[in-house]
Amino acid sequence: MMNGGVVAYPTSTLPGLACLPTAASLDGLYNLKGRSADKPVSLGVLSLEQASDLVHVPPTVIDMEAAFERGSITFVLDAVTPLDERLGGSRVAVRCLAHPTARALVKRFGPITATSANEAGVAPEGSAEAAGRSLGLSSHAVLPGTCPGGLGSTFVGVSSGEAGLEVTVMREGVVPATVVMEWLTNRTSNTGETPGTSHDERLKP
């Protein structure tokens, strides 16, 4: 990975595809997936504390991360400094990874991409090994491990608006939008958040 390579790895939902958040590494990742450059990928981190080097993390996000299973929500947040547009530019998606193999990868290399390990338009595989084979990766570029499969993480956007903090379910995943909104509703009177729902086509796996 230090030389711009891409690695398939297991996560708590779907197999992930990791590279370092550098321009050259992202070139390789996007070429491998056949992904359009206008569809940014998320970053996997160990914790929101680590993510705070890259994005602004409001208290609401800290509370939400603690309320749900680790790795089940990806947060789209304002960047401290704009990143590569393929990482979202001024709005970056970060996910606290839960799978021990994924966490070991981040401990070694720092934040990594957390996009699903599949070609654009192709259904994800159920294991990192199968994903690696389907993408034509060599065995040394695959960290073995099966994944639960099913839905990916739920994307939740958090930003500052005229009415206060605005929280939006951008892509429904393992945590249903209704559950997220119910959690938010229970806090609205105390935090001034403005819950809402929308969908962003750029955030497909």
mmCIF file of C-alpha atoms in Angstrom:
data_model
loop_
_atom_site.group_PDB
_atom_site.id
_atom_site.type_symbol
_atom_site.label_atom_id
_atom_site.label_comp_id
_atom_site.label_asym_id
_atom_site.label_seq_id
_atom_site.Cartn_x
_atom_site.Cartn_y
_atom_site.Cartn_z
ATOM 1 C CA MET A 1 0.000 0.000 0.000
ATOM 2 C CA MET A 2 2.887 2.350 0.649
ATOM 3 C CA ASN A 3 3.704 2.074 -3.056
ATOM 4 C CA GLY A 4 0.199 2.964 -4.195
ATOM 5 C CA GLY A 5 -1.282 -0.528 -4.076
ATOM 6 C CA VAL A 6 -4.835 -1.604 -3.291
ATOM 7 C CA VAL A 7 -5.833 -4.271 -0.751
ATOM 8 C CA ALA A 8 -9.119 -6.137 -0.261
ATOM 9 C CA TYR A 9 -10.048 -6.599 3.396
ATOM 10 C CA PRO A 10 -13.019 -7.748 5.520
ATOM 11 C CA THR A 11 -15.316 -5.348 7.356
ATOM 12 C CA SER A 12 -18.342 -5.775 9.618
ATOM 13 C CA THR A 13 -20.639 -5.405 6.589
ATOM 14 C CA LEU A 14 -19.171 -5.895 3.083
ATOM 15 C CA PRO A 15 -15.588 -6.520 1.903
ATOM 16 C CA GLY A 16 -13.659 -3.267 1.647
ATOM 17 C CA LEU A 17 -11.019 -2.001 -0.736
ATOM 18 C CA ALA A 18 -8.171 -0.107 0.873
ATOM 19 C CA CYS A 19 -5.613 2.303 -0.441
ATOM 20 C CA LEU A 20 -3.904 5.297 1.096
ATOM 21 C CA PRO A 21 -5.653 8.661 0.556
ATOM 22 C CA THR A 22 -3.074 9.885 -1.963
ATOM 23 C CA ALA A 23 -3.713 10.955 -5.545
ATOM 24 C CA ALA A 24 -1.688 8.111 -7.063
ATOM 25 C CA SER A 25 -3.312 5.471 -4.853
ATOM 26 C CA LEU A 26 -6.790 6.801 -5.611
ATOM 27 C CA ASP A 27 -5.997 6.623 -9.334
ATOM 28 C CA GLY A 28 -5.349 2.901 -8.949
ATOM 29 C CA LEU A 29 -8.438 2.355 -6.814
ATOM 30 C CA TYR A 30 -10.768 4.117 -9.236
ATOM 31 C CA ASN A 31 -9.280 2.330 -12.235
ATOM 32 C CA LEU A 32 -9.710 -1.036 -10.516
ATOM 33 C CA LYS A 33 -13.335 -0.382 -9.592
ATOM 34 C CA GLY A 34 -14.204 1.359 -12.854
ATOM 35 C CA ARG A 35 -15.672 4.081 -10.691
ATOM 36 C CA SER A 36 -16.544 7.553 -11.906
ATOM 37 C CA ALA A 37 -14.363 10.261 -10.355
ATOM 38 C CA ASP A 38 -17.460 12.256 -9.352
ATOM 39 C CA LYS A 39 -18.466 9.509 -6.895
ATOM 40 C CA PRO A 40 -16.295 9.932 -3.796
ATOM 41 C CA VAL A 41 -15.265 7.098 -1.513
ATOM 42 C CA SER A 42 -15.243 7.026 2.267
ATOM 43 C CA LEU A 43 -12.311 6.754 4.651
ATOM 44 C CA GLY A 44 -11.962 4.130 7.356
ATOM 45 C CA VAL A 45 -10.544 5.193 10.724
ATOM 46 C CA LEU A 46 -10.002 3.702 14.166
ATOM 47 C CA SER A 47 -11.979 6.345 16.028
ATOM 48 C CA LEU A 48 -13.623 9.724 15.725
ATOM 49 C CA GLU A 49 -10.616 11.124 17.552
ATOM 50 C CA GLN A 50 -8.440 9.980 14.662
ATOM 51 C CA ALA A 51 -11.016 11.299 12.197
ATOM 52 C CA SER A 52 -10.845 14.741 13.829
ATOM 53 C CA ASP A 53 -7.516 15.307 12.084
ATOM 54 C CA LEU A 54 -9.470 15.257 8.811
ATOM 55 C CA VAL A 55 -13.005 16.408 9.626
ATOM 56 C CA HIS A 56 -14.876 18.510 12.167
ATOM 57 C CA VAL A 57 -16.644 16.149 14.587
ATOM 58 C CA PRO A 58 -19.653 17.712 16.390
ATOM 59 C CA PRO A 59 -20.756 16.287 19.768
ATOM 60 C CA THR A 60 -23.876 14.864 18.089
ATOM 61 C CA VAL A 61 -21.702 12.625 15.933
ATOM 62 C CA ILE A 62 -19.795 11.391 18.980
ATOM 63 C CA ASP A 63 -23.091 10.540 20.693
ATOM 64 C CA MET A 64 -24.509 8.825 17.605
ATOM 65 C CA GLU A 65 -21.377 6.751 17.098
ATOM 66 C CA ALA A 66 -21.660 5.583 20.707
ATOM 67 C CA ALA A 67 -25.372 4.797 20.351
ATOM 68 C CA PHE A 68 -25.052 2.428 17.396
ATOM 69 C CA GLU A 69 -22.865 -0.561 16.617
ATOM 70 C CA ARG A 70 -19.386 0.483 15.550
ATOM 71 C CA GLY A 71 -18.996 0.475 11.786
ATOM 72 C CA SER A 72 -22.726 0.615 11.082
ATOM 73 C CA ILE A 73 -22.771 4.354 10.292
ATOM 74 C CA THR A 74 -20.549 6.380 7.980
ATOM 75 C CA PHE A 75 -20.584 10.095 8.784
ATOM 76 C CA VAL A 76 -20.282 12.749 6.081
ATOM 77 C CA LEU A 77 -18.682 15.770 7.736
ATOM 78 C CA ASP A 78 -17.026 19.080 6.941
ATOM 79 C CA ALA A 79 -13.337 18.658 6.152
ATOM 80 C CA VAL A 80 -10.778 20.495 8.270
ATOM 81 C CA THR A 81 -8.934 21.144 5.003
ATOM 82 C CA PRO A 82 -10.463 20.127 1.639
ATOM 83 C CA LEU A 83 -9.169 16.774 0.409
ATOM 84 C CA ASP A 84 -9.012 15.182 -3.027
ATOM 85 C CA GLU A 85 -12.443 15.459 -4.667
ATOM 86 C CA ARG A 86 -12.514 11.663 -4.870
ATOM 87 C CA LEU A 87 -12.579 11.736 -1.062
ATOM 88 C CA GLY A 88 -15.396 14.270 -1.078
ATOM 89 C CA GLY A 89 -13.412 17.505 -1.179
ATOM 90 C CA SER A 90 -14.873 19.726 1.534
ATOM 91 C CA ARG A 91 -17.332 17.031 2.716
ATOM 92 C CA VAL A 92 -15.622 13.794 3.692
ATOM 93 C CA ALA A 93 -17.222 10.470 4.651
ATOM 94 C CA VAL A 94 -15.574 8.687 7.591
ATOM 95 C CA ARG A 95 -16.354 5.317 9.128
ATOM 96 C CA CYS A 96 -14.998 3.903 12.372
ATOM 97 C CA LEU A 97 -14.090 0.375 11.329
ATOM 98 C CA ALA A 98 -15.060 -2.533 13.585
ATOM 99 C CA HIS A 99 -13.548 -5.675 12.051
ATOM 100 C CA PRO A 100 -10.235 -6.540 13.762
ATOM 101 C CA THR A 101 -8.447 -7.073 10.440
ATOM 102 C CA ALA A 102 -9.626 -3.700 9.159
ATOM 103 C CA ARG A 103 -8.588 -2.011 12.393
ATOM 104 C CA ALA A 104 -5.145 -3.619 12.240
ATOM 105 C CA LEU A 105 -4.741 -2.217 8.730
ATOM 106 C CA VAL A 106 -5.566 1.302 9.931
ATOM 107 C CA LYS A 107 -3.252 0.955 12.931
ATOM 108 C CA ARG A 108 -0.419 0.202 10.530
ATOM 109 C CA PHE A 109 -1.120 2.675 7.739
ATOM 110 C CA GLY A 110 -3.458 5.334 9.140
ATOM 111 C CA PRO A 111 -6.802 6.221 7.492
ATOM 112 C CA ILE A 112 -7.598 4.057 4.460
ATOM 113 C CA THR A 113 -10.348 4.009 1.870
ATOM 114 C CA ALA A 114 -13.434 2.085 2.969
ATOM 115 C CA THR A 115 -15.265 1.639 -0.321
ATOM 116 C CA SER A 116 -16.752 -1.789 -1.053
ATOM 117 C CA ALA A 117 -14.516 -4.237 -2.924
ATOM 118 C CA ASN A 118 -16.424 -4.606 -6.169
ATOM 119 C CA GLU A 119 -16.477 -3.180 -9.665
ATOM 120 C CA ALA A 120 -19.000 -0.416 -10.296
ATOM 121 C CA GLY A 121 -22.412 -1.948 -10.926
ATOM 122 C CA VAL A 122 -21.406 -5.430 -9.706
ATOM 123 C CA ALA A 123 -22.875 -6.901 -6.516
ATOM 124 C CA PRO A 124 -20.370 -7.175 -3.635
ATOM 125 C CA GLU A 125 -18.923 -10.574 -2.713
ATOM 126 C CA GLY A 126 -19.271 -12.214 0.684
ATOM 127 C CA SER A 127 -15.593 -12.435 1.564
ATOM 128 C CA ALA A 128 -12.394 -10.516 0.961
ATOM 129 C CA GLU A 129 -10.949 -13.537 -0.873
ATOM 130 C CA ALA A 130 -13.866 -13.720 -3.316
ATOM 131 C CA ALA A 131 -13.754 -9.957 -3.797
ATOM 132 C CA GLY A 132 -10.040 -10.109 -4.514
ATOM 133 C CA ARG A 133 -10.523 -12.828 -7.120
ATOM 134 C CA SER A 134 -13.325 -10.944 -8.842
ATOM 135 C CA LEU A 135 -11.123 -7.843 -9.042
ATOM 136 C CA GLY A 136 -8.087 -9.772 -10.236
ATOM 137 C CA LEU A 137 -5.967 -8.969 -7.189
ATOM 138 C CA SER A 138 -2.962 -11.113 -6.351
ATOM 139 C CA SER A 139 -3.154 -13.176 -3.160
ATOM 140 C CA HIS A 140 -0.749 -10.885 -1.293
ATOM 141 C CA ALA A 141 -3.177 -8.006 -1.891
ATOM 142 C CA VAL A 142 -5.985 -9.763 -0.010
ATOM 143 C CA LEU A 143 -6.469 -9.941 3.758
ATOM 144 C CA PRO A 144 -8.677 -13.020 4.305
ATOM 145 C CA GLY A 145 -11.998 -12.809 6.088
ATOM 146 C CA THR A 146 -15.703 -13.358 5.586
ATOM 147 C CA CYS A 147 -18.274 -10.594 5.973
ATOM 148 C CA PRO A 148 -21.923 -10.641 7.069
ATOM 149 C CA GLY A 149 -22.972 -9.259 3.680
ATOM 150 C CA GLY A 150 -26.335 -7.667 3.083
ATOM 151 C CA LEU A 151 -26.456 -3.906 3.349
ATOM 152 C CA GLY A 152 -23.526 -1.557 3.728
ATOM 153 C CA SER A 153 -23.219 1.096 6.400
ATOM 154 C CA THR A 154 -25.791 3.872 6.663
ATOM 155 C CA PHE A 155 -24.517 7.279 5.512
ATOM 156 C CA VAL A 156 -25.459 10.196 7.763
ATOM 157 C CA GLY A 157 -24.554 13.755 6.817
ATOM 158 C CA VAL A 158 -24.067 16.321 9.571
ATOM 159 C CA SER A 159 -23.602 20.013 8.839
ATOM 160 C CA SER A 160 -24.283 23.456 10.285
ATOM 161 C CA GLY A 161 -27.373 25.196 8.896
ATOM 162 C CA GLU A 162 -29.406 28.309 9.587
ATOM 163 C CA ALA A 163 -31.570 26.414 12.058
ATOM 164 C CA GLY A 164 -28.620 24.807 13.826
ATOM 165 C CA LEU A 165 -27.074 21.427 13.253
ATOM 166 C CA GLU A 166 -28.670 19.614 10.305
ATOM 167 C CA VAL A 167 -28.596 15.829 10.218
ATOM 168 C CA THR A 168 -29.550 13.962 7.059
ATOM 169 C CA VAL A 169 -29.764 10.260 6.239
ATOM 170 C CA MET A 170 -28.031 10.209 2.865
ATOM 171 C CA ARG A 171 -28.022 6.461 2.220
ATOM 172 C CA GLU A 172 -29.926 3.847 4.160
ATOM 173 C CA GLY A 173 -27.942 0.777 5.141
ATOM 174 C CA VAL A 174 -27.727 -1.620 8.066
ATOM 175 C CA VAL A 175 -29.244 1.015 10.351
ATOM 176 C CA PRO A 176 -32.708 1.928 8.995
ATOM 177 C CA ALA A 177 -33.354 5.612 8.363
ATOM 178 C CA THR A 178 -36.355 5.462 10.688
ATOM 179 C CA VAL A 179 -34.149 4.298 13.561
ATOM 180 C CA VAL A 180 -31.669 7.112 12.962
ATOM 181 C CA MET A 181 -34.443 9.683 12.795
ATOM 182 C CA GLU A 182 -36.077 8.339 15.960
ATOM 183 C CA TRP A 183 -32.767 8.690 17.792
ATOM 184 C CA LEU A 184 -32.430 12.243 16.500
ATOM 185 C CA THR A 185 -35.982 13.163 17.424
ATOM 186 C CA ASN A 186 -35.310 12.127 21.005
ATOM 187 C CA ARG A 187 -32.457 14.655 21.134
ATOM 188 C CA THR A 188 -33.881 17.517 19.068
ATOM 189 C CA SER A 189 -35.376 19.469 21.949
ATOM 190 C CA ASN A 190 -31.988 19.618 23.669
ATOM 191 C CA THR A 191 -29.637 20.072 20.703
ATOM 192 C CA GLY A 192 -31.516 22.176 18.155
ATOM 193 C CA GLU A 193 -30.774 19.713 15.359
ATOM 194 C CA THR A 194 -32.922 19.738 12.238
ATOM 195 C CA PRO A 195 -33.462 16.112 11.181
ATOM 196 C CA GLY A 196 -34.113 15.487 7.506
ATOM 197 C CA THR A 197 -33.849 12.786 4.886
ATOM 198 C CA SER A 198 -32.447 12.844 1.392
ATOM 199 C CA HIS A 199 -30.487 10.660 -0.991
ATOM 200 C CA ASP A 200 -27.180 11.300 -2.704
ATOM 201 C CA GLU A 201 -26.513 9.127 -5.759
ATOM 202 C CA ARG A 202 -22.770 9.747 -5.412
ATOM 203 C CA LEU A 203 -22.715 7.635 -2.276
ATOM 204 C CA LYS A 204 -23.359 4.255 -3.847
ATOM 205 C CA PRO A 205 -20.907 1.563 -2.646
#
